[in-house]
mmCIF file of the C-alpha atoms, coordinates in Angstrom:
data_MODEL
# 
_entry.id   MODEL 
# 
loop_
_atom_site.group_PDB 
_atom_site.id 
_atom_site.type_symbol 
_atom_site.label_atom_id 
_atom_site.label_alt_id 
_atom_site.label_comp_id 
_atom_site.label_asym_id 
_atom_site.label_entity_id 
_atom_site.label_seq_id 
_atom_site.pdbx_PDB_ins_code 
_atom_site.Cartn_x 
_atom_site.Cartn_y 
_atom_site.Cartn_z 
_atom_site.occupancy 
_atom_site.B_iso_or_equiv 
_atom_site.pdbx_formal_charge 
_atom_site.auth_seq_id 
_atom_site.auth_comp_id 
_atom_site.auth_asym_id 
_atom_site.auth_atom_id 
_atom_site.pdbx_PDB_model_num 
ATOM 1   C CA . MET A 1 1   ? 147.205 133.461 86.551  1.00 0.00 ? 1   MET A CA 1 
ATOM 2   C CA . VAL A 1 2   ? 143.441 133.597 86.943  1.00 0.00 ? 2   VAL A CA 1 
ATOM 3   C CA . LYS A 1 3   ? 141.879 132.182 90.102  1.00 0.00 ? 3   LYS A CA 1 
ATOM 4   C CA . SER A 1 4   ? 138.975 129.873 89.558  1.00 0.00 ? 4   SER A CA 1 
ATOM 5   C CA . ASP A 1 5   ? 135.784 130.931 91.272  1.00 0.00 ? 5   ASP A CA 1 
ATOM 6   C CA . PRO A 1 6   ? 134.277 128.001 93.252  1.00 0.00 ? 6   PRO A CA 1 
ATOM 7   C CA . GLU A 1 7   ? 130.723 129.107 92.409  1.00 0.00 ? 7   GLU A CA 1 
ATOM 8   C CA . ILE A 1 8   ? 131.242 128.891 88.655  1.00 0.00 ? 8   ILE A CA 1 
ATOM 9   C CA . LYS A 1 9   ? 130.299 125.453 87.451  1.00 0.00 ? 9   LYS A CA 1 
ATOM 10  C CA . THR A 1 10  ? 132.388 124.302 84.521  1.00 0.00 ? 10  THR A CA 1 
ATOM 11  C CA . SER A 1 11  ? 130.416 121.158 83.769  1.00 0.00 ? 11  SER A CA 1 
ATOM 12  C CA . LYS A 1 12  ? 127.858 121.466 80.991  1.00 0.00 ? 12  LYS A CA 1 
ATOM 13  C CA . PRO A 1 13  ? 124.297 120.391 81.773  1.00 0.00 ? 13  PRO A CA 1 
ATOM 14  C CA . SER A 1 14  ? 123.402 117.052 80.339  1.00 0.00 ? 14  SER A CA 1 
ATOM 15  C CA . GLN A 1 15  ? 120.983 116.962 77.416  1.00 0.00 ? 15  GLN A CA 1 
ATOM 16  C CA . ASN A 1 16  ? 118.767 114.331 79.046  1.00 0.00 ? 16  ASN A CA 1 
ATOM 17  C CA . LEU A 1 17  ? 115.681 116.270 80.171  1.00 0.00 ? 17  LEU A CA 1 
ATOM 18  C CA . TYR A 1 18  ? 114.512 113.744 82.719  1.00 0.00 ? 18  TYR A CA 1 
ATOM 19  C CA . SER A 1 19  ? 117.770 113.322 84.617  1.00 0.00 ? 19  SER A CA 1 
ATOM 20  C CA . LEU A 1 20  ? 118.268 115.313 87.796  1.00 0.00 ? 20  LEU A CA 1 
ATOM 21  C CA . SER A 1 21  ? 121.969 114.480 87.885  1.00 0.00 ? 21  SER A CA 1 
ATOM 22  C CA . SER A 1 22  ? 122.983 117.689 86.134  1.00 0.00 ? 22  SER A CA 1 
ATOM 23  C CA . LEU A 1 23  ? 121.471 119.755 88.929  1.00 0.00 ? 23  LEU A CA 1 
ATOM 24  C CA . HIS A 1 24  ? 123.892 120.526 91.712  1.00 0.00 ? 24  HIS A CA 1 
ATOM 25  C CA . HIS A 1 25  ? 121.424 120.467 94.602  1.00 0.00 ? 25  HIS A CA 1 
ATOM 26  C CA . PRO A 1 26  ? 120.409 117.016 95.914  1.00 0.00 ? 26  PRO A CA 1 
ATOM 27  C CA . LEU A 1 27  ? 116.733 117.979 96.353  1.00 0.00 ? 27  LEU A CA 1 
ATOM 28  C CA . PRO A 1 28  ? 115.838 120.514 93.646  1.00 0.00 ? 28  PRO A CA 1 
ATOM 29  C CA . ASP A 1 29  ? 112.721 122.582 93.961  1.00 0.00 ? 29  ASP A CA 1 
ATOM 30  C CA . VAL A 1 30  ? 110.363 123.236 91.068  1.00 0.00 ? 30  VAL A CA 1 
ATOM 31  C CA . ARG A 1 31  ? 111.739 126.709 90.306  1.00 0.00 ? 31  ARG A CA 1 
ATOM 32  C CA . SER A 1 32  ? 115.314 125.505 89.865  1.00 0.00 ? 32  SER A CA 1 
ATOM 33  C CA . LEU A 1 33  ? 114.119 122.631 87.717  1.00 0.00 ? 33  LEU A CA 1 
ATOM 34  C CA . LEU A 1 34  ? 112.129 124.942 85.467  1.00 0.00 ? 34  LEU A CA 1 
ATOM 35  C CA . SER A 1 35  ? 115.051 127.352 85.116  1.00 0.00 ? 35  SER A CA 1 
ATOM 36  C CA . HIS A 1 36  ? 117.191 124.346 84.212  1.00 0.00 ? 36  HIS A CA 1 
ATOM 37  C CA . LEU A 1 37  ? 114.686 123.468 81.483  1.00 0.00 ? 37  LEU A CA 1 
ATOM 38  C CA . ARG A 1 38  ? 114.736 127.047 80.188  1.00 0.00 ? 38  ARG A CA 1 
ATOM 39  C CA . ARG A 1 39  ? 118.533 126.934 79.939  1.00 0.00 ? 39  ARG A CA 1 
ATOM 40  C CA . LEU A 1 40  ? 118.205 123.889 77.709  1.00 0.00 ? 40  LEU A CA 1 
ATOM 41  C CA . SER A 1 41  ? 116.102 126.053 75.344  1.00 0.00 ? 41  SER A CA 1 
ATOM 42  C CA . ILE A 1 42  ? 113.002 123.885 75.135  1.00 0.00 ? 42  ILE A CA 1 
ATOM 43  C CA . SER A 1 43  ? 110.193 125.123 72.917  1.00 0.00 ? 43  SER A CA 1 
ATOM 44  C CA . GLU A 1 44  ? 107.104 126.531 74.653  1.00 0.00 ? 44  GLU A CA 1 
ATOM 45  C CA . SER A 1 45  ? 104.832 123.793 73.359  1.00 0.00 ? 45  SER A CA 1 
ATOM 46  C CA . HIS A 1 46  ? 106.867 121.123 75.127  1.00 0.00 ? 46  HIS A CA 1 
ATOM 47  C CA . SER A 1 47  ? 107.593 123.112 78.277  1.00 0.00 ? 47  SER A CA 1 
ATOM 48  C CA . ASP A 1 48  ? 104.043 122.862 79.706  1.00 0.00 ? 48  ASP A CA 1 
ATOM 49  C CA . SER A 1 49  ? 103.967 119.089 79.520  1.00 0.00 ? 49  SER A CA 1 
ATOM 50  C CA . LEU A 1 50  ? 107.508 118.906 80.858  1.00 0.00 ? 50  LEU A CA 1 
ATOM 51  C CA . GLN A 1 51  ? 106.578 121.131 83.809  1.00 0.00 ? 51  GLN A CA 1 
ATOM 52  C CA . VAL A 1 52  ? 103.831 118.705 84.777  1.00 0.00 ? 52  VAL A CA 1 
ATOM 53  C CA . VAL A 1 53  ? 106.164 115.721 84.407  1.00 0.00 ? 53  VAL A CA 1 
ATOM 54  C CA . CYS A 1 54  ? 108.916 117.423 86.422  1.00 0.00 ? 54  CYS A CA 1 
ATOM 55  C CA . LYS A 1 55  ? 106.584 118.510 89.228  1.00 0.00 ? 55  LYS A CA 1 
ATOM 56  C CA . ALA A 1 56  ? 105.154 115.003 89.490  1.00 0.00 ? 56  ALA A CA 1 
ATOM 57  C CA . SER A 1 57  ? 108.613 113.433 89.516  1.00 0.00 ? 57  SER A CA 1 
ATOM 58  C CA . ILE A 1 58  ? 109.810 115.813 92.248  1.00 0.00 ? 58  ILE A CA 1 
ATOM 59  C CA . PHE A 1 59  ? 106.797 115.002 94.450  1.00 0.00 ? 59  PHE A CA 1 
ATOM 60  C CA . THR A 1 60  ? 107.238 111.260 93.999  1.00 0.00 ? 60  THR A CA 1 
ATOM 61  C CA . PHE A 1 61  ? 110.955 111.631 94.745  1.00 0.00 ? 61  PHE A CA 1 
ATOM 62  C CA . LEU A 1 62  ? 110.213 113.538 97.955  1.00 0.00 ? 62  LEU A CA 1 
ATOM 63  C CA . LEU A 1 63  ? 107.510 111.064 98.985  1.00 0.00 ? 63  LEU A CA 1 
ATOM 64  C CA . ARG A 1 64  ? 109.984 108.220 98.642  1.00 0.00 ? 64  ARG A CA 1 
ATOM 65  C CA . LYS A 1 65  ? 112.421 110.210 100.801 1.00 0.00 ? 65  LYS A CA 1 
ATOM 66  C CA . MET A 1 66  ? 109.882 110.783 103.606 1.00 0.00 ? 66  MET A CA 1 
ATOM 67  C CA . LYS A 1 67  ? 109.293 107.887 105.993 1.00 0.00 ? 67  LYS A CA 1 
ATOM 68  C CA . THR A 1 68  ? 106.311 107.036 108.144 1.00 0.00 ? 68  THR A CA 1 
ATOM 69  C CA . VAL A 1 69  ? 106.577 108.492 111.642 1.00 0.00 ? 69  VAL A CA 1 
ATOM 70  C CA . VAL A 1 70  ? 104.821 107.912 114.959 1.00 0.00 ? 70  VAL A CA 1 
ATOM 71  C CA . GLY A 1 71  ? 103.928 110.808 117.221 1.00 0.00 ? 71  GLY A CA 1 
ATOM 72  C CA . MET A 1 72  ? 101.537 112.258 119.795 1.00 0.00 ? 72  MET A CA 1 
ATOM 73  C CA . VAL A 1 73  ? 98.578  114.478 118.908 1.00 0.00 ? 73  VAL A CA 1 
ATOM 74  C CA . VAL A 1 74  ? 98.991  117.868 120.596 1.00 0.00 ? 74  VAL A CA 1 
ATOM 75  C CA . SER A 1 75  ? 96.145  119.784 118.949 1.00 0.00 ? 75  SER A CA 1 
ATOM 76  C CA . ASN A 1 76  ? 92.893  118.869 117.204 1.00 0.00 ? 76  ASN A CA 1 
ATOM 77  C CA . LYS A 1 77  ? 91.164  122.254 117.145 1.00 0.00 ? 77  LYS A CA 1 
ATOM 78  C CA . MET A 1 78  ? 91.020  122.412 113.351 1.00 0.00 ? 78  MET A CA 1 
ATOM 79  C CA . GLN A 1 79  ? 88.539  120.657 111.103 1.00 0.00 ? 79  GLN A CA 1 
ATOM 80  C CA . LYS A 1 80  ? 90.015  117.486 109.572 1.00 0.00 ? 80  LYS A CA 1 
ATOM 81  C CA . SER A 1 81  ? 93.521  118.476 110.743 1.00 0.00 ? 81  SER A CA 1 
ATOM 82  C CA . VAL A 1 82  ? 95.681  117.607 113.726 1.00 0.00 ? 82  VAL A CA 1 
ATOM 83  C CA . VAL A 1 83  ? 99.083  118.730 114.946 1.00 0.00 ? 83  VAL A CA 1 
ATOM 84  C CA . VAL A 1 84  ? 101.359 115.819 115.836 1.00 0.00 ? 84  VAL A CA 1 
ATOM 85  C CA . ALA A 1 85  ? 104.590 116.100 117.841 1.00 0.00 ? 85  ALA A CA 1 
ATOM 86  C CA . VAL A 1 86  ? 107.222 113.598 116.730 1.00 0.00 ? 86  VAL A CA 1 
ATOM 87  C CA . ASP A 1 87  ? 110.224 112.970 118.986 1.00 0.00 ? 87  ASP A CA 1 
ATOM 88  C CA . ARG A 1 88  ? 113.550 111.736 117.664 1.00 0.00 ? 88  ARG A CA 1 
ATOM 89  C CA . LEU A 1 89  ? 116.805 110.868 119.388 1.00 0.00 ? 89  LEU A CA 1 
ATOM 90  C CA . PHE A 1 90  ? 120.225 111.383 117.889 1.00 0.00 ? 90  PHE A CA 1 
ATOM 91  C CA . HIS A 1 91  ? 123.720 110.975 119.222 1.00 0.00 ? 91  HIS A CA 1 
ATOM 92  C CA . HIS A 1 92  ? 125.628 114.237 119.746 1.00 0.00 ? 92  HIS A CA 1 
ATOM 93  C CA . LYS A 1 93  ? 129.256 113.631 118.811 1.00 0.00 ? 93  LYS A CA 1 
ATOM 94  C CA . LEU A 1 94  ? 130.747 116.437 120.895 1.00 0.00 ? 94  LEU A CA 1 
ATOM 95  C CA . TYR A 1 95  ? 128.760 115.838 124.096 1.00 0.00 ? 95  TYR A CA 1 
ATOM 96  C CA . ASN A 1 96  ? 128.643 112.049 123.620 1.00 0.00 ? 96  ASN A CA 1 
ATOM 97  C CA . ARG A 1 97  ? 125.025 112.068 124.755 1.00 0.00 ? 97  ARG A CA 1 
ATOM 98  C CA . TYR A 1 98  ? 121.694 111.355 123.150 1.00 0.00 ? 98  TYR A CA 1 
ATOM 99  C CA . VAL A 1 99  ? 119.689 114.498 122.426 1.00 0.00 ? 99  VAL A CA 1 
ATOM 100 C CA . LYS A 1 100 ? 115.910 114.586 121.992 1.00 0.00 ? 100 LYS A CA 1 
ATOM 101 C CA . ARG A 1 101 ? 114.411 116.872 119.356 1.00 0.00 ? 101 ARG A CA 1 
ATOM 102 C CA . THR A 1 102 ? 110.704 117.393 118.742 1.00 0.00 ? 102 THR A CA 1 
ATOM 103 C CA . SER A 1 103 ? 109.196 118.256 115.367 1.00 0.00 ? 103 SER A CA 1 
ATOM 104 C CA . LYS A 1 104 ? 105.563 119.282 114.956 1.00 0.00 ? 104 LYS A CA 1 
ATOM 105 C CA . PHE A 1 105 ? 103.740 118.227 111.800 1.00 0.00 ? 105 PHE A CA 1 
ATOM 106 C CA . MET A 1 106 ? 100.247 119.064 110.609 1.00 0.00 ? 106 MET A CA 1 
ATOM 107 C CA . ALA A 1 107 ? 98.394  115.997 109.387 1.00 0.00 ? 107 ALA A CA 1 
ATOM 108 C CA . HIS A 1 108 ? 95.097  115.325 107.657 1.00 0.00 ? 108 HIS A CA 1 
ATOM 109 C CA . ASP A 1 109 ? 92.512  113.457 109.761 1.00 0.00 ? 109 ASP A CA 1 
ATOM 110 C CA . GLU A 1 110 ? 89.597  112.798 107.410 1.00 0.00 ? 110 GLU A CA 1 
ATOM 111 C CA . ASN A 1 111 ? 87.032  111.597 109.979 1.00 0.00 ? 111 ASN A CA 1 
ATOM 112 C CA . ASP A 1 112 ? 88.145  113.717 112.992 1.00 0.00 ? 112 ASP A CA 1 
ATOM 113 C CA . HIS A 1 113 ? 88.755  110.624 115.142 1.00 0.00 ? 113 HIS A CA 1 
ATOM 114 C CA . CYS A 1 114 ? 91.985  111.870 116.783 1.00 0.00 ? 114 CYS A CA 1 
ATOM 115 C CA . ASN A 1 115 ? 91.975  113.418 120.254 1.00 0.00 ? 115 ASN A CA 1 
ATOM 116 C CA . ILE A 1 116 ? 94.740  115.118 122.193 1.00 0.00 ? 116 ILE A CA 1 
ATOM 117 C CA . GLY A 1 117 ? 97.113  112.515 123.614 1.00 0.00 ? 117 GLY A CA 1 
ATOM 118 C CA . ASP A 1 118 ? 96.483  109.847 120.971 1.00 0.00 ? 118 ASP A CA 1 
ATOM 119 C CA . ARG A 1 119 ? 99.531  108.106 119.555 1.00 0.00 ? 119 ARG A CA 1 
ATOM 120 C CA . VAL A 1 120 ? 99.224  108.082 115.742 1.00 0.00 ? 120 VAL A CA 1 
ATOM 121 C CA . ARG A 1 121 ? 101.182 106.861 112.739 1.00 0.00 ? 121 ARG A CA 1 
ATOM 122 C CA . LEU A 1 122 ? 101.617 109.378 109.908 1.00 0.00 ? 122 LEU A CA 1 
ATOM 123 C CA . GLU A 1 123 ? 102.248 108.604 106.255 1.00 0.00 ? 123 GLU A CA 1 
ATOM 124 C CA . PRO A 1 124 ? 103.548 111.141 103.726 1.00 0.00 ? 124 PRO A CA 1 
ATOM 125 C CA . SER A 1 125 ? 101.260 112.442 101.003 1.00 0.00 ? 125 SER A CA 1 
ATOM 126 C CA . ARG A 1 126 ? 101.146 115.103 98.355  1.00 0.00 ? 126 ARG A CA 1 
ATOM 127 C CA . PRO A 1 127 ? 100.925 118.663 99.735  1.00 0.00 ? 127 PRO A CA 1 
ATOM 128 C CA . LEU A 1 128 ? 97.379  119.217 100.959 1.00 0.00 ? 128 LEU A CA 1 
ATOM 129 C CA . SER A 1 129 ? 97.945  122.822 102.066 1.00 0.00 ? 129 SER A CA 1 
ATOM 130 C CA . LYS A 1 130 ? 100.844 125.148 102.853 1.00 0.00 ? 130 LYS A CA 1 
ATOM 131 C CA . ARG A 1 131 ? 102.002 123.208 105.924 1.00 0.00 ? 131 ARG A CA 1 
ATOM 132 C CA . LYS A 1 132 ? 100.132 119.919 105.627 1.00 0.00 ? 132 LYS A CA 1 
ATOM 133 C CA . HIS A 1 133 ? 101.698 116.974 103.790 1.00 0.00 ? 133 HIS A CA 1 
ATOM 134 C CA . TRP A 1 134 ? 101.020 114.068 106.137 1.00 0.00 ? 134 TRP A CA 1 
ATOM 135 C CA . ILE A 1 135 ? 97.980  111.813 106.531 1.00 0.00 ? 135 ILE A CA 1 
ATOM 136 C CA . VAL A 1 136 ? 96.965  110.000 109.724 1.00 0.00 ? 136 VAL A CA 1 
ATOM 137 C CA . ALA A 1 137 ? 97.313  106.346 108.738 1.00 0.00 ? 137 ALA A CA 1 
ATOM 138 C CA . GLU A 1 138 ? 96.143  104.812 112.010 1.00 0.00 ? 138 GLU A CA 1 
ATOM 139 C CA . ILE A 1 139 ? 95.626  105.553 115.676 1.00 0.00 ? 139 ILE A CA 1 
ATOM 140 C CA . VAL A 1 140 ? 98.135  103.335 117.477 1.00 0.00 ? 140 VAL A CA 1 
ATOM 141 C CA . THR A 1 141 ? 96.828  103.975 121.019 1.00 0.00 ? 141 THR A CA 1 
ATOM 142 C CA . LYS A 1 142 ? 93.894  106.065 122.176 1.00 0.00 ? 142 LYS A CA 1 
ATOM 143 C CA . ALA A 1 143 ? 94.422  108.534 125.014 1.00 0.00 ? 143 ALA A CA 1 
ATOM 144 C CA . ARG A 1 144 ? 92.878  107.666 128.345 1.00 0.00 ? 144 ARG A CA 1 
ATOM 145 C CA . ILE A 1 145 ? 90.619  110.597 129.145 1.00 0.00 ? 145 ILE A CA 1 
ATOM 146 C CA . TYR A 1 146 ? 89.924  111.313 132.815 1.00 0.00 ? 146 TYR A CA 1 
ATOM 147 C CA . GLN A 1 147 ? 86.247  111.014 133.708 1.00 0.00 ? 147 GLN A CA 1 
ATOM 148 C CA . PRO A 1 148 ? 85.311  112.230 137.176 1.00 0.00 ? 148 PRO A CA 1 
ATOM 149 C CA . PRO A 1 149 ? 83.072  109.924 139.185 1.00 0.00 ? 149 PRO A CA 1 
ATOM 150 C CA . SER A 1 150 ? 79.391  110.530 138.698 1.00 0.00 ? 150 SER A CA 1 
ATOM 151 C CA . PRO A 1 151 ? 77.552  112.458 141.457 1.00 0.00 ? 151 PRO A CA 1 
ATOM 152 C CA . SER A 1 152 ? 75.074  109.600 141.951 1.00 0.00 ? 152 SER A CA 1 
ATOM 153 C CA . ALA A 1 153 ? 77.891  107.234 142.975 1.00 0.00 ? 153 ALA A CA 1 
ATOM 154 C CA . SER A 1 154 ? 79.167  109.661 145.620 1.00 0.00 ? 154 SER A CA 1 
ATOM 155 C CA . ALA A 1 155 ? 75.614  110.161 146.993 1.00 0.00 ? 155 ALA A CA 1 
ATOM 156 C CA . ALA A 1 156 ? 75.142  106.403 147.359 1.00 0.00 ? 156 ALA A CA 1 
ATOM 157 C CA . ALA A 1 157 ? 78.126  106.155 149.751 1.00 0.00 ? 157 ALA A CA 1 
ATOM 158 C CA . PRO A 1 158 ? 77.472  108.741 152.496 1.00 0.00 ? 158 PRO A CA 1 
ATOM 159 C CA . LEU A 1 159 ? 80.433  110.221 154.303 1.00 0.00 ? 159 LEU A CA 1 
ATOM 160 C CA . ASP A 1 160 ? 80.981  109.062 157.930 1.00 0.00 ? 160 ASP A CA 1 
ATOM 161 C CA . THR A 1 161 ? 81.077  112.275 160.003 1.00 0.00 ? 161 THR A CA 1 
ATOM 162 C CA . ASN A 1 162 ? 80.678  110.675 163.470 1.00 0.00 ? 162 ASN A CA 1 
ATOM 163 C CA . SER A 1 163 ? 84.354  109.786 163.959 1.00 0.00 ? 163 SER A CA 1 
# 
């Protein structure tokens, strides 16, 4: 009696080129999709156009999966880029408590309007660089920046040293 190996897939890939249902991973990357196309023995003339179609469909699929998030700007030292910290709460089943996790995302700020401490809303976009696939949609609240009192105001009210 031969044991069946759990990693060997017995189902044949479907012949529909545009369906992702034959892939076993829920979110396939481009490399696995292209290897899937090669297994279906597609001619080279069609493979280039199919690569473009598959890459575009994967990006649109991932964009639909990503939701808009709201977070706090923690760094704006780059040109047209900000780092935004997004907090999320989830319920821990074992501890029966809510746990806070923070994720940091790089986002594109076209006009460099964001400052540290601003609360911003991010929308997903196509990949703009290696780590940047968010765009600052709007600044929800501006940070209140501390401004020390001007020296002329303190000179106008002299200190009382007689008491």
